[in-house]
CSV table of C-alpha atoms and ligand atoms in Angstrom, one decimal:
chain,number,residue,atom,x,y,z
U,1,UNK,CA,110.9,149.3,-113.7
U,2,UNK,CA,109.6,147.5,-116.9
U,3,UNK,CA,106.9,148.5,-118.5
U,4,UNK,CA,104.7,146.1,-119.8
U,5,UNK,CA,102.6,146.6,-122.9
U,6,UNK,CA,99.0,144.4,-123.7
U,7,UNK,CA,95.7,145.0,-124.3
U,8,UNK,CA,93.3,146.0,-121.6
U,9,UNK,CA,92.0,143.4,-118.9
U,10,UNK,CA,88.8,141.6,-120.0
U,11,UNK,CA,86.4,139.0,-119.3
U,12,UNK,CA,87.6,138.8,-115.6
U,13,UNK,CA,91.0,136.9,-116.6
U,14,UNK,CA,94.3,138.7,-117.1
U,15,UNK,CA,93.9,139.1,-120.9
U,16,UNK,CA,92.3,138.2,-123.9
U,17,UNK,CA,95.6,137.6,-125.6
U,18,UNK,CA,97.1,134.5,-124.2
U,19,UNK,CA,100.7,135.2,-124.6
U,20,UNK,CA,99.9,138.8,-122.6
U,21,UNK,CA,99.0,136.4,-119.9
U,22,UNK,CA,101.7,134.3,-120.3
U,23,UNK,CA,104.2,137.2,-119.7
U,24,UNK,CA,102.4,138.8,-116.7
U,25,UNK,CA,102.3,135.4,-115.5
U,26,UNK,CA,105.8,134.8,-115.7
U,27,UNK,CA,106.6,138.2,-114.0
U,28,UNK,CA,104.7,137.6,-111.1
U,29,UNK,CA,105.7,134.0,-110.6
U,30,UNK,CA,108.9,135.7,-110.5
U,31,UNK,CA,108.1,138.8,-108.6
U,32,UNK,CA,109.4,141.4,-111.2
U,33,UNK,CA,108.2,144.6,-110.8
U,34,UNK,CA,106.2,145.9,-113.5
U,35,UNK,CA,103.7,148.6,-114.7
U,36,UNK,CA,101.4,147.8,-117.0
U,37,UNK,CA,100.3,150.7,-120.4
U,38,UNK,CA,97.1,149.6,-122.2
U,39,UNK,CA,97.5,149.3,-125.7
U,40,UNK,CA,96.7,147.2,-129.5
U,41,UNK,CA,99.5,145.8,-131.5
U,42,UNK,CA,98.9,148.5,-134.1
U,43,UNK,CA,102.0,150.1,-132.3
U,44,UNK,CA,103.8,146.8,-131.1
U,45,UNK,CA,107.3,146.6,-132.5
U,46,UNK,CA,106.7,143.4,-134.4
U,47,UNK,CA,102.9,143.7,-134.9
U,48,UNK,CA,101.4,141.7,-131.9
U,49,UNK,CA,101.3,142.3,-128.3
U,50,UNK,CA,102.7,141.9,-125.3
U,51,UNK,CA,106.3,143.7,-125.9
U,52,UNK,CA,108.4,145.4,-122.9
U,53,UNK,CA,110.3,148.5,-122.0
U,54,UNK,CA,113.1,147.4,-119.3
U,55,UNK,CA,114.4,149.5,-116.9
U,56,UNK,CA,117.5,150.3,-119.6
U,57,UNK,CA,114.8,152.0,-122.1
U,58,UNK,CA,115.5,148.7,-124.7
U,59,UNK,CA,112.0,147.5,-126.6
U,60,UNK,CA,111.7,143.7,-126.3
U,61,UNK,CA,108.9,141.6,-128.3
U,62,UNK,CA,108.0,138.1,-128.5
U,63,UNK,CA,107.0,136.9,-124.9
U,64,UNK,CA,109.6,134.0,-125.7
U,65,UNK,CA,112.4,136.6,-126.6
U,66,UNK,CA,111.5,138.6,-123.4
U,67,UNK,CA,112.0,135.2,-120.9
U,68,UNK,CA,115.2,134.7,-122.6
U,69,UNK,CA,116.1,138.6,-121.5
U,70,UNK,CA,114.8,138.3,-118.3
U,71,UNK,CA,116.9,134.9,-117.6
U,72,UNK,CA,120.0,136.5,-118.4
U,73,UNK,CA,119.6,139.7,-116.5
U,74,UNK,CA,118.1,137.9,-113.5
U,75,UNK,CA,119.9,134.4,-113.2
U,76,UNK,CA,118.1,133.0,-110.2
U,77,UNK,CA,114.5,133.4,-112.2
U,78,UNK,CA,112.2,130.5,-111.3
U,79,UNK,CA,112.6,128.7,-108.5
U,80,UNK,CA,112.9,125.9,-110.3
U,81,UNK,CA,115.6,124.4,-111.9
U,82,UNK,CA,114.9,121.8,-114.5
U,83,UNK,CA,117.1,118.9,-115.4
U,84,UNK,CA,118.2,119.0,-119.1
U,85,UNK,CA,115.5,116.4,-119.6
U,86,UNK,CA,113.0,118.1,-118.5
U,87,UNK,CA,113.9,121.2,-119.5
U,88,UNK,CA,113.1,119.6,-123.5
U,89,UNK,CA,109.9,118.1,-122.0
U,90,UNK,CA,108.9,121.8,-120.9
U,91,UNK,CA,110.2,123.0,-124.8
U,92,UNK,CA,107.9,121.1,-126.1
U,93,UNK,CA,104.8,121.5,-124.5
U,94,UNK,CA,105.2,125.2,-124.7
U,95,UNK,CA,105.3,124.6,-128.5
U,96,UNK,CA,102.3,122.6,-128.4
U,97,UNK,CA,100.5,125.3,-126.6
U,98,UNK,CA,101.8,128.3,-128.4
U,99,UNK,CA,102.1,127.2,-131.8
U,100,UNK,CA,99.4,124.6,-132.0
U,101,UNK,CA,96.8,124.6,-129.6
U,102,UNK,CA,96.5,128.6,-129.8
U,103,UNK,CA,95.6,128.8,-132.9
U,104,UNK,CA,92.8,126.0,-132.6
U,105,UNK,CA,91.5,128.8,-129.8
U,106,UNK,CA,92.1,131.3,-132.6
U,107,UNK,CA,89.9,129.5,-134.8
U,108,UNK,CA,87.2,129.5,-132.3
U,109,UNK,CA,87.7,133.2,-132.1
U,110,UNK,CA,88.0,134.3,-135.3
U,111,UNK,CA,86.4,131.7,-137.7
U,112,UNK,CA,83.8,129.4,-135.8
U,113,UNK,CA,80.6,130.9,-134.8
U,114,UNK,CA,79.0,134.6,-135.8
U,115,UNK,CA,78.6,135.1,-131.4
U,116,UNK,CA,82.1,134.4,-130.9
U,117,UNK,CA,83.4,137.4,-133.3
U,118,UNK,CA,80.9,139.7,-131.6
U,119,UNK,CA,82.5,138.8,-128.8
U,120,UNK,CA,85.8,139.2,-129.8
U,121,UNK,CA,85.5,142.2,-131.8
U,122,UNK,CA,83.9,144.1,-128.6
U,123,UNK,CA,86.9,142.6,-126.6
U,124,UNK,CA,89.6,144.0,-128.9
U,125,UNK,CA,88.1,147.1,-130.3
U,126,UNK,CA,85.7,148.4,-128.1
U,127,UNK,CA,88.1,150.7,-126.4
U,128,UNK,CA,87.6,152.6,-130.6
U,129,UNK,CA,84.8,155.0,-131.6
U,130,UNK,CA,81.8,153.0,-132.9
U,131,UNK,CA,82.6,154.0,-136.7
U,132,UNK,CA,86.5,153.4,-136.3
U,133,UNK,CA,85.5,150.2,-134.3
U,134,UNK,CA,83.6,148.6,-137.6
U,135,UNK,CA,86.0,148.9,-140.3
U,136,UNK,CA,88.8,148.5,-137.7
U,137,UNK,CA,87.9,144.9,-137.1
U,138,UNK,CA,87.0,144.0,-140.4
U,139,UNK,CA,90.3,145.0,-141.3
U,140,UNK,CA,91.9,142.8,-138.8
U,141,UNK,CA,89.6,139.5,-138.9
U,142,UNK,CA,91.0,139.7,-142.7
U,143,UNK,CA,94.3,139.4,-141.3
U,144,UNK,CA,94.3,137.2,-138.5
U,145,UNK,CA,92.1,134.7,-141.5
U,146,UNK,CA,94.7,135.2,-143.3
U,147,UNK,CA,97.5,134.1,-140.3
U,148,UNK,CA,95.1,131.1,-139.8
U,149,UNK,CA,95.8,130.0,-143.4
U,150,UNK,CA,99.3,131.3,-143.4
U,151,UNK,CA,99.5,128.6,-140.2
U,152,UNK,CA,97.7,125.4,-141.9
U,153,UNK,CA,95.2,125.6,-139.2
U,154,UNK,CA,92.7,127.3,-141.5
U,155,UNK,CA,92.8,125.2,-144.5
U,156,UNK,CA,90.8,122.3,-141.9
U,157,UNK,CA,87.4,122.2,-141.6
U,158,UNK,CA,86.1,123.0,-137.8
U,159,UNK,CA,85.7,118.9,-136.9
U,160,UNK,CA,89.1,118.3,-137.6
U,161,UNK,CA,90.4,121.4,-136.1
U,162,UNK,CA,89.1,120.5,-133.0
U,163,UNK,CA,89.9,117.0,-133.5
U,164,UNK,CA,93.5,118.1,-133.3
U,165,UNK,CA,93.3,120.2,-130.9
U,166,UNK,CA,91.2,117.5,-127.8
U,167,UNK,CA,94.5,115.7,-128.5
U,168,UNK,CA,96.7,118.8,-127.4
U,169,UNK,CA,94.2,118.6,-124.2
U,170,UNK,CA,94.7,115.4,-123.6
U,171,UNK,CA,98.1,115.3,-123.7
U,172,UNK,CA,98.1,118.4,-121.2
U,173,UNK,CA,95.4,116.9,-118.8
U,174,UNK,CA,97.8,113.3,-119.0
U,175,UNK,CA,101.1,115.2,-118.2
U,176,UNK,CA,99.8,117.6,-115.8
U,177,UNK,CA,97.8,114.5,-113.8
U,178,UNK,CA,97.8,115.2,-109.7
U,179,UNK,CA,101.1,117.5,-109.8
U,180,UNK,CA,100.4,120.9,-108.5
U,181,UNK,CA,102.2,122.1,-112.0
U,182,UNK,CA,103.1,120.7,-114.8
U,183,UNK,CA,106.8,120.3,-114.3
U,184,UNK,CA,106.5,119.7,-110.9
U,185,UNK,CA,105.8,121.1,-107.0
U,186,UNK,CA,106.3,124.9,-108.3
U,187,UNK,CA,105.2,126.9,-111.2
U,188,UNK,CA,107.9,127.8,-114.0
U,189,UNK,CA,107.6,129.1,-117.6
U,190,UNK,CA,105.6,126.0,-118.8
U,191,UNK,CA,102.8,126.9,-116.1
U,192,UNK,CA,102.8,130.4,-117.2
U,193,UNK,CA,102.1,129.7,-121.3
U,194,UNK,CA,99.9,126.8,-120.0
U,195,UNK,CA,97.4,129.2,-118.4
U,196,UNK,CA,98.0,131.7,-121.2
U,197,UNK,CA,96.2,129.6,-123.6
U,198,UNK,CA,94.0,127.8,-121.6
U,199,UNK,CA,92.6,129.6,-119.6
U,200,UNK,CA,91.1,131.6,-122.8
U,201,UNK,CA,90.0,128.4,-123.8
U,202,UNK,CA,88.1,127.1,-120.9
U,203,UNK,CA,87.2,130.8,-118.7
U,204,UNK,CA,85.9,133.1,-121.1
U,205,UNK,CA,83.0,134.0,-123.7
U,206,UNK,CA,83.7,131.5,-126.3
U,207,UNK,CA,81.6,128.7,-127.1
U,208,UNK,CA,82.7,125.7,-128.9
U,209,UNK,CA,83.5,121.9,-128.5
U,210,UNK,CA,86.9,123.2,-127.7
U,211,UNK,CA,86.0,124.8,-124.5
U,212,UNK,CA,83.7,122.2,-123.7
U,213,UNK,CA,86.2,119.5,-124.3
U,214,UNK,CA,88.8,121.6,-122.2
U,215,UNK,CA,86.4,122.3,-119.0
U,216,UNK,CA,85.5,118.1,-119.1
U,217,UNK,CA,89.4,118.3,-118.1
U,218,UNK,CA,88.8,118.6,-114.6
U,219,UNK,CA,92.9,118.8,-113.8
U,220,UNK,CA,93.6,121.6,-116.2
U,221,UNK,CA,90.2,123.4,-115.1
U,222,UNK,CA,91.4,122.8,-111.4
U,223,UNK,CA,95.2,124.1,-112.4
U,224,UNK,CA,93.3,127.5,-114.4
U,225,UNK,CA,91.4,128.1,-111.2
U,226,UNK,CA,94.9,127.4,-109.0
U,227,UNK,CA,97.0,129.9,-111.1
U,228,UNK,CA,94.5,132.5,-111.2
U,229,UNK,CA,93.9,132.4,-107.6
U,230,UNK,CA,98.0,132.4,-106.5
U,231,UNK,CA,99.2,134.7,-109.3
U,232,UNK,CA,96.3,137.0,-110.0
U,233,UNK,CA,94.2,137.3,-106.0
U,234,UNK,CA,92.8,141.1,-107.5
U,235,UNK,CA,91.1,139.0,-110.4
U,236,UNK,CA,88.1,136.5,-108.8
U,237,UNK,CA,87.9,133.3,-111.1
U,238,UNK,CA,84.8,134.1,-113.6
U,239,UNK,CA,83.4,130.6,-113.0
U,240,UNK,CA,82.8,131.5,-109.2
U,241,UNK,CA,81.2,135.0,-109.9
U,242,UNK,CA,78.3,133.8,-112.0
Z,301,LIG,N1,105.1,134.6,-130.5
Z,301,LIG,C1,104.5,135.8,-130.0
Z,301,LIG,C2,103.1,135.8,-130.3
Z,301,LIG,C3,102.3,137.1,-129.9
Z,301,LIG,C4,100.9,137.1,-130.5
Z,301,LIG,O1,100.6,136.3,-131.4
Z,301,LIG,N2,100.2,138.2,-130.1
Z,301,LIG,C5,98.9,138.4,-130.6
Z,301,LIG,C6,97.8,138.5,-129.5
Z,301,LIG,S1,97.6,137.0,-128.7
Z,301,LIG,C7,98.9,139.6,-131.4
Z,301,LIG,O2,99.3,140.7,-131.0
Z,301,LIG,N3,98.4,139.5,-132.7
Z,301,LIG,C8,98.2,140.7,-133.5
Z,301,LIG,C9,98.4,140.3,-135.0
Z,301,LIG,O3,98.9,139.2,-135.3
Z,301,LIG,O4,98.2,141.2,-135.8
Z,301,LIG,C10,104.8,135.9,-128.5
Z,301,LIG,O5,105.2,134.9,-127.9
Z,301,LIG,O6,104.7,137.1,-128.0
């Protein structure tokens, strides 16, 4: 059975790291057995979670790399299979999500608002002792600043970050429309990254104009909701529990 390595379930979604979501996600839509082992990139292969251990013993990181493995070892993944066309449409949007839109989220995380790092430190590193916990996620904040600059992102002040990032949400909220999911009457790969990110955007403890922006989306709140209801029934969606 694979073994699936992430942090530890918080704020009544999945994860706190979108691309741990995105993975589970995918494995479920598919219906791949899996164990999960609670853990913080510290000892991920290339630094950041989620990575796997298939059923072979072979460690695989990057949830992109890990579809790819999956596809090949288990050819009749998602029941859906996309024209060429829309296979690039699917491409793309995944970048926007992962590579654009994410770090706009990171921003909010990491950068924005003094109650938003609280929160994320105490997310990430309170599973560490109190003393370890402190220097621990000073340590890392420097880094992650760091990535954010590294990325571009950084370097823009927090109105034209967000800017940016309402188009991203836009263009989500415009492609999605009325469909069920985005590529169509059943969830694929796109689905899974697309809840990834937003739903730790719009369903968890992180205020900004971002998430407000993204809840005003009604469809992608609506698709959130959907995804965590059909993929993740153990998990009650947060809105509802207030
Ligand atoms: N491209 C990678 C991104 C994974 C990623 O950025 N993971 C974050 C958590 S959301 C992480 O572990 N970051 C730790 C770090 O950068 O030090 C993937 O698709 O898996």
């Amino acid at each position: 059975m694979i073994t699936l390595y992430q942090f530890r379930r918080t704020w009544g979604i999945p994860n706190q790291s979108q691309f741990c979501v995105k993975l589970e996600t995918f494995l479920r839509i598919n219906k791949i057995p899996y164990q999960i082992v609670e853990t913080l990139p510290l000892k991920a292969p290339r630094g950041k979670l989620p990575f796997i251990i298939d059923e072979n013993n072979h460690k695989i990181s990057d949830s992109r790399l890990i579809v790819n493995h999956l596809r090949l070892k288990y050819p009749d993944l998602e029941q859906v299979k996309l024209s060429p066309e829309q296979n690039s449409i699917a491409t793309a949007f995944q970048r926007l999500l992962e590579d654009h839109l994410y770090w706009a989220g990171m921003i909010t995380r990491w950068d924005y608002s003094e109650s938003n790092w609280q929160v994320t430190k105490q997310a990430i590193f309170g599973v560490l002792p109190p003393i370890i916990l402190d220097v621990a996620a000073w340590i890392y904040r420097r880094k992650i600043k760091s990535q954010l600059l590294g990325h571009g992102m950084g370097r823009l002040n927090h109105d034209e970050v967000f800017e940016l990032a309402k188009v991203d949400l836009e263009s989500l909220a415009l492609f999605l429309g009325n469909k069920p999911y985005f590529m169509g009457d059943e969830a694929t790969s796109l689905d899974a990254s697309a809840y990834g990110i937003l739903v730790n955007i719009l369903a968890c403890p992180i205020e900004s104009p971002l998430k407000e922006y993204a809840l005003a989306q009604k469809n992608l709140y609506n698709f959130c909701r959907r995804m965590q209801n059909e993929f993740f029934p153990e998990l009650p969606w947060p809105a509802d529990t207030k």
